[in-house]
Short mmCIF file of C-alpha atoms in Angstrom, two decimals:
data_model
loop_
_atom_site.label_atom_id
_atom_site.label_comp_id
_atom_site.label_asym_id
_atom_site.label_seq_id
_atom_site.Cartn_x
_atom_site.Cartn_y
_atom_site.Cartn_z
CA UNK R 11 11.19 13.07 -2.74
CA UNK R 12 11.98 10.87 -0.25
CA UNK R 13 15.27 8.70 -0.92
CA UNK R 14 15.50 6.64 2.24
CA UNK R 15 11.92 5.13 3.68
CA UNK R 16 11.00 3.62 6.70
CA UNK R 17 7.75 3.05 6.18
CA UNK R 18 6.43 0.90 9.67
CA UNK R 19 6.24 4.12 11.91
CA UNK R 20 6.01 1.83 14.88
CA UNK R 21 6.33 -1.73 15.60
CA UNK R 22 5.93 -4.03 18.84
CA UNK R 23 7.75 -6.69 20.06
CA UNK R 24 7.98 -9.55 22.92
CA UNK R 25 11.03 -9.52 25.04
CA UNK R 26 13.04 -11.96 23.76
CA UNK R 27 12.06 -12.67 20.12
CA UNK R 28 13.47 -10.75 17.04
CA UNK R 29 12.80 -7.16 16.10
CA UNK R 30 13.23 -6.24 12.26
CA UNK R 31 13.04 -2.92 11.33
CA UNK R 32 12.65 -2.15 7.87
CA UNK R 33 14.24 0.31 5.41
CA UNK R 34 14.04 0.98 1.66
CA UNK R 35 16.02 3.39 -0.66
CA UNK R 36 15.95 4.58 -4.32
CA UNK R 37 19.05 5.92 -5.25
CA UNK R 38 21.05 3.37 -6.75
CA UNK R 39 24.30 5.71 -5.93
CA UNK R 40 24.10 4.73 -2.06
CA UNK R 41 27.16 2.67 -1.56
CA UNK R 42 26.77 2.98 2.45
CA UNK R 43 23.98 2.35 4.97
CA UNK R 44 23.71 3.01 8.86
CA UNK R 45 21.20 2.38 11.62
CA UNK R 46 20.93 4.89 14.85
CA UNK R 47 18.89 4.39 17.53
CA UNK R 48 17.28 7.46 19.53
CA UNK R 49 16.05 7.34 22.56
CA UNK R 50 13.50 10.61 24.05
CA UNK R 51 15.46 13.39 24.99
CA UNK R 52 18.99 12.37 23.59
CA UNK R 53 20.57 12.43 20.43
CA UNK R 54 20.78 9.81 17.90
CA UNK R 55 23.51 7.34 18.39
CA UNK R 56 25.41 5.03 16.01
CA UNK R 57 24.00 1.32 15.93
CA UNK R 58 25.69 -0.27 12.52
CA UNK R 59 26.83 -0.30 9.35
CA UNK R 60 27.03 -1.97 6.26
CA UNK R 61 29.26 -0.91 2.91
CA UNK R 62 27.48 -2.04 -0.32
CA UNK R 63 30.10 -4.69 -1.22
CA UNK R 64 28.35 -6.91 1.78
CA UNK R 65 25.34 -8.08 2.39
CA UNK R 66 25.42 -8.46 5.90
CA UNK R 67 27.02 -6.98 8.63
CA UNK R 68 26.42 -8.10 12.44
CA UNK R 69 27.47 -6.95 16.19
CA UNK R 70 26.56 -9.04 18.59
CA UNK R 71 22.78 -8.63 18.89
CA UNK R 72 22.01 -7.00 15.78
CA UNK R 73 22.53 -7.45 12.36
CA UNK R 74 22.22 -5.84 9.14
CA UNK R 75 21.14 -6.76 5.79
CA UNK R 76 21.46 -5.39 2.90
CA UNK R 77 19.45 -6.48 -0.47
CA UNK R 78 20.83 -4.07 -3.49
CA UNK R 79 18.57 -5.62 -6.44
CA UNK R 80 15.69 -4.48 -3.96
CA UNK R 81 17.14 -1.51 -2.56
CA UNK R 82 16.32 -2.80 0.76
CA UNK R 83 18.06 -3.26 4.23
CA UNK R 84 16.85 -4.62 7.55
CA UNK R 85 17.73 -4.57 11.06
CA UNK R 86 17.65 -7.56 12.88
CA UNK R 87 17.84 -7.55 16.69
CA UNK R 88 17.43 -10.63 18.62
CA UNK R 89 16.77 -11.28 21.26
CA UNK R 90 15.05 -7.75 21.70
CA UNK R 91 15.20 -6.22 25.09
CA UNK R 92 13.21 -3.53 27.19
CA UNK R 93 16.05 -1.59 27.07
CA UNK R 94 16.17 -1.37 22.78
CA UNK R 95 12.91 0.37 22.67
CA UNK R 96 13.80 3.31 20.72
CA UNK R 97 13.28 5.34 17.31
CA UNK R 98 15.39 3.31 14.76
CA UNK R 99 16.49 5.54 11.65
CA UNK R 100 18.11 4.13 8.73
CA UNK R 101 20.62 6.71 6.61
CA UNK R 102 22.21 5.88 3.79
CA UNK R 103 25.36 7.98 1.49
CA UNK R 104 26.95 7.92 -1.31
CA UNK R 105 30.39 7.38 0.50
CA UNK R 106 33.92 8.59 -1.11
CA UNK R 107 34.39 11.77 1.44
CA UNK R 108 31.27 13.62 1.39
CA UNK R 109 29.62 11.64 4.56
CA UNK R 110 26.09 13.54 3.72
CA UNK R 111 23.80 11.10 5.37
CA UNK R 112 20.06 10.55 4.01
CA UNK R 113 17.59 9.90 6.77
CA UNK R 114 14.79 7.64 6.67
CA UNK R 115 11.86 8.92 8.75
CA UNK R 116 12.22 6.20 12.08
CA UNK R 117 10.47 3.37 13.45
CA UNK R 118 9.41 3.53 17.15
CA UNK R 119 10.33 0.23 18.27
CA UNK R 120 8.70 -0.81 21.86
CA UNK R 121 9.36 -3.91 23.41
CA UNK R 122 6.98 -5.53 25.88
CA UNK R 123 7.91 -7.21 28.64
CA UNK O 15 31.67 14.62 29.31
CA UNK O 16 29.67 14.97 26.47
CA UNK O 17 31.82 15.06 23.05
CA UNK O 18 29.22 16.43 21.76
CA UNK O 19 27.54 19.67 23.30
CA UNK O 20 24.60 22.13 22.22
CA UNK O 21 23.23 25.34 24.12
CA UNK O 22 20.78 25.90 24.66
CA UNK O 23 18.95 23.01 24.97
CA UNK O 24 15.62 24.38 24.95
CA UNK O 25 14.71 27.75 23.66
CA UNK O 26 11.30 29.57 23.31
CA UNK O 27 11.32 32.22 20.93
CA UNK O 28 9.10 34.74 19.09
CA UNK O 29 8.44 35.56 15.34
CA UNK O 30 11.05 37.74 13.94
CA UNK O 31 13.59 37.24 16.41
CA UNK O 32 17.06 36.46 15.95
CA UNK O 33 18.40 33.56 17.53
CA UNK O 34 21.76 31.63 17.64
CA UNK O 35 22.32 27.79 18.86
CA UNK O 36 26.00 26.33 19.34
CA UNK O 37 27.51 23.62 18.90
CA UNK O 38 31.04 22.36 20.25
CA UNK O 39 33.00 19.57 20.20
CA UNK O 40 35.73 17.69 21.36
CA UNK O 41 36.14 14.40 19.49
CA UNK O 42 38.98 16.59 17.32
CA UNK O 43 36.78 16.19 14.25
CA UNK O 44 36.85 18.10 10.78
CA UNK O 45 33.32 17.99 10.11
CA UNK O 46 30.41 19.20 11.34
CA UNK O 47 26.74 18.96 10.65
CA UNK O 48 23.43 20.74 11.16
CA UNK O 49 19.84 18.86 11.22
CA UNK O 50 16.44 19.64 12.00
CA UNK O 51 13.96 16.76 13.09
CA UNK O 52 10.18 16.96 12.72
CA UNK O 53 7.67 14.42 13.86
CA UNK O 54 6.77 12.04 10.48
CA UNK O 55 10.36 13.39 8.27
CA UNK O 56 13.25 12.03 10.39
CA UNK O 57 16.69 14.15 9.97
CA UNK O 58 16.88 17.01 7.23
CA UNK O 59 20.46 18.56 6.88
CA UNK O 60 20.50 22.25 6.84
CA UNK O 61 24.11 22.86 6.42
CA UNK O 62 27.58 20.91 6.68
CA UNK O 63 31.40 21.95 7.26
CA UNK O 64 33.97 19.87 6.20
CA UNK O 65 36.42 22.25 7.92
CA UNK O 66 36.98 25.69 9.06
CA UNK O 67 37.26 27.28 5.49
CA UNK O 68 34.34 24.97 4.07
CA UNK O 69 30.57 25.58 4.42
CA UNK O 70 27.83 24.20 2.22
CA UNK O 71 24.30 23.95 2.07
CA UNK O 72 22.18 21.05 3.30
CA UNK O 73 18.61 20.06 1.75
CA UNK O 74 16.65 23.04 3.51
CA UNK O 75 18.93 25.40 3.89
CA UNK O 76 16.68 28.51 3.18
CA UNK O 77 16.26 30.63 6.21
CA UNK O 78 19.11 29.47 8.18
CA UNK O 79 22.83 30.64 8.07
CA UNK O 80 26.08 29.22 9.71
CA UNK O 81 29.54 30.41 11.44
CA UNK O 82 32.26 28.15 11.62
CA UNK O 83 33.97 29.71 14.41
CA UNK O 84 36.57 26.91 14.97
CA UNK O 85 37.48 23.24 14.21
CA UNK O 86 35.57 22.28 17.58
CA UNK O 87 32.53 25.16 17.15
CA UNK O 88 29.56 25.36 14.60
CA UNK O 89 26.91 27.84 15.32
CA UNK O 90 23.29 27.90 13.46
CA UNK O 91 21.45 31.31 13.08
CA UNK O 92 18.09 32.07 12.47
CA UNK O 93 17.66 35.35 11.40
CA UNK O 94 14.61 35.87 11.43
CA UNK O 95 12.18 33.00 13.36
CA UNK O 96 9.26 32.38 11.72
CA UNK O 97 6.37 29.55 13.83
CA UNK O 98 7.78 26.70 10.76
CA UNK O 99 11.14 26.55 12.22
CA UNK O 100 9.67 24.87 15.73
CA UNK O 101 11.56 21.45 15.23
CA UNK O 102 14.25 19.50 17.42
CA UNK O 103 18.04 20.92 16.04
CA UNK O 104 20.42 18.24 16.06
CA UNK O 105 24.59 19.32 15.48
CA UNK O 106 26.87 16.46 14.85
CA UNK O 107 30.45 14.96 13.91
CA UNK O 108 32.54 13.19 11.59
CA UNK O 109 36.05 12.46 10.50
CA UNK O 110 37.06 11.99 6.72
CA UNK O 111 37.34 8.01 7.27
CA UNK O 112 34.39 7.01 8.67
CA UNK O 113 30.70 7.81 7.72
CA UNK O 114 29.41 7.57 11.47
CA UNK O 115 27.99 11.23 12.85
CA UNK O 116 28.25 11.46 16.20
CA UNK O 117 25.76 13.55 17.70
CA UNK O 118 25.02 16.57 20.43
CA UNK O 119 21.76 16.10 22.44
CA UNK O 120 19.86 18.35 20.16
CA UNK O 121 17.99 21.68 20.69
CA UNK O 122 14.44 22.13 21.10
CA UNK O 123 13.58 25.43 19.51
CA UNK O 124 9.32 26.65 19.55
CA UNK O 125 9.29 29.60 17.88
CA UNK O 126 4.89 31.41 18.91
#
């Protein structure tokens, strides 16, 4: 049963205009979601994140979004680069002090030139 | 430096064999993680260590066993590699206050 669901595999972009990646989740109990980006070869590094008591959260060129009566959150990045084409995963947890992260699946996000 | 490190960094392997992959850090953090990544199911947890004394299973778990040697060292066994365990190993890092991981380069282990 998959919890946490990315479910655009891949998705294609112009320099320059936005990127959203996509993530849903059905476990009402996540109370904290992350985005980390991976590129080939390398682990996966910490992007952003977003505590349930917000609904967005942004850093410079990306922002997060978080819609809890939908169990959705988004990843905006704009304006998208060459250099942001990457797997995105979204993970989500329960918080308090476990930190057990629930991993979406990824989006491969390529942006043209 | 890497705070992060895992060795080997790629392994070929063959059914039945025992094989070990480490995993050290120095960011000075209490926990420490094991994942496995396969193309089409992102991250699975095999085990986590919220210190020294504490180990506890992860999602898929079965198969695999751990040694938490140190604060700063987390190893993975496989006792016995079967061709299902070929998958990208990922080790990784927390402290008690944030939820960010912070993760090694991973491992890729084929096991023929």
């Amino acid at each position: 049963d998959q919890q946490v669901k990315q479910n655009s595999p891949s998705l294609s972009v112009q320099e320059g205009r936005i990127s959203i990646l996509n993530c849903d989740y059905t476990n009402s109990m996540f109370d904290y979601f992350l985005w980390y980006k991976k590129y080939p070869a390398e682990g996966p590094t910490f992007l952003i994140s977003i505590s349930s008591i917000k609904d967005k959260n942004e850093d410079g060129r990306f922002t997060v979004f978080l819609n809890k009566s939908a169990k959705h959150l988004s990843l905006h990045i704009v304006p998208s680069q060459p250099g942001d084409s990457a797997v995105y995963f979204c993970a989500a947890s329960r918080g308090g002090a476990t930190n057990k992260l629930i991993f979406g699946t990824g989006t491969l996000l390529a942006v043209q030139p | 430096d890497a705070d992060v490190t895992q060795t080997p960094r790629n392994r070929i392997t063959k059914t039945g064999k025992r094989i070990m992959l480490e995993c050290s850090q120095t960011k000075g953090h209490d926990r420490m993680y094991w994942y496995r990544q396969d193309p089409g199911l992102g991250l699975r947890l095999i085990y986590y260590s919220f210190d020294v004394k504490d180990i506890n299973k992860g999602e898929i778990s079965d198969g695999y066993s751990v040694s938490r040697q140190a604060q700063a060292k987390f190893s993975l066994s496989l006792e016995s590699a079967i061709p299902n365990q070929t998958a990208l190993y990922f080790c990784a890092t927390s402290d008690e206050i944030r939820n960010e991981q912070y993760f090694g380069p991973g491992t890729r282990l084929t096991v023929t």
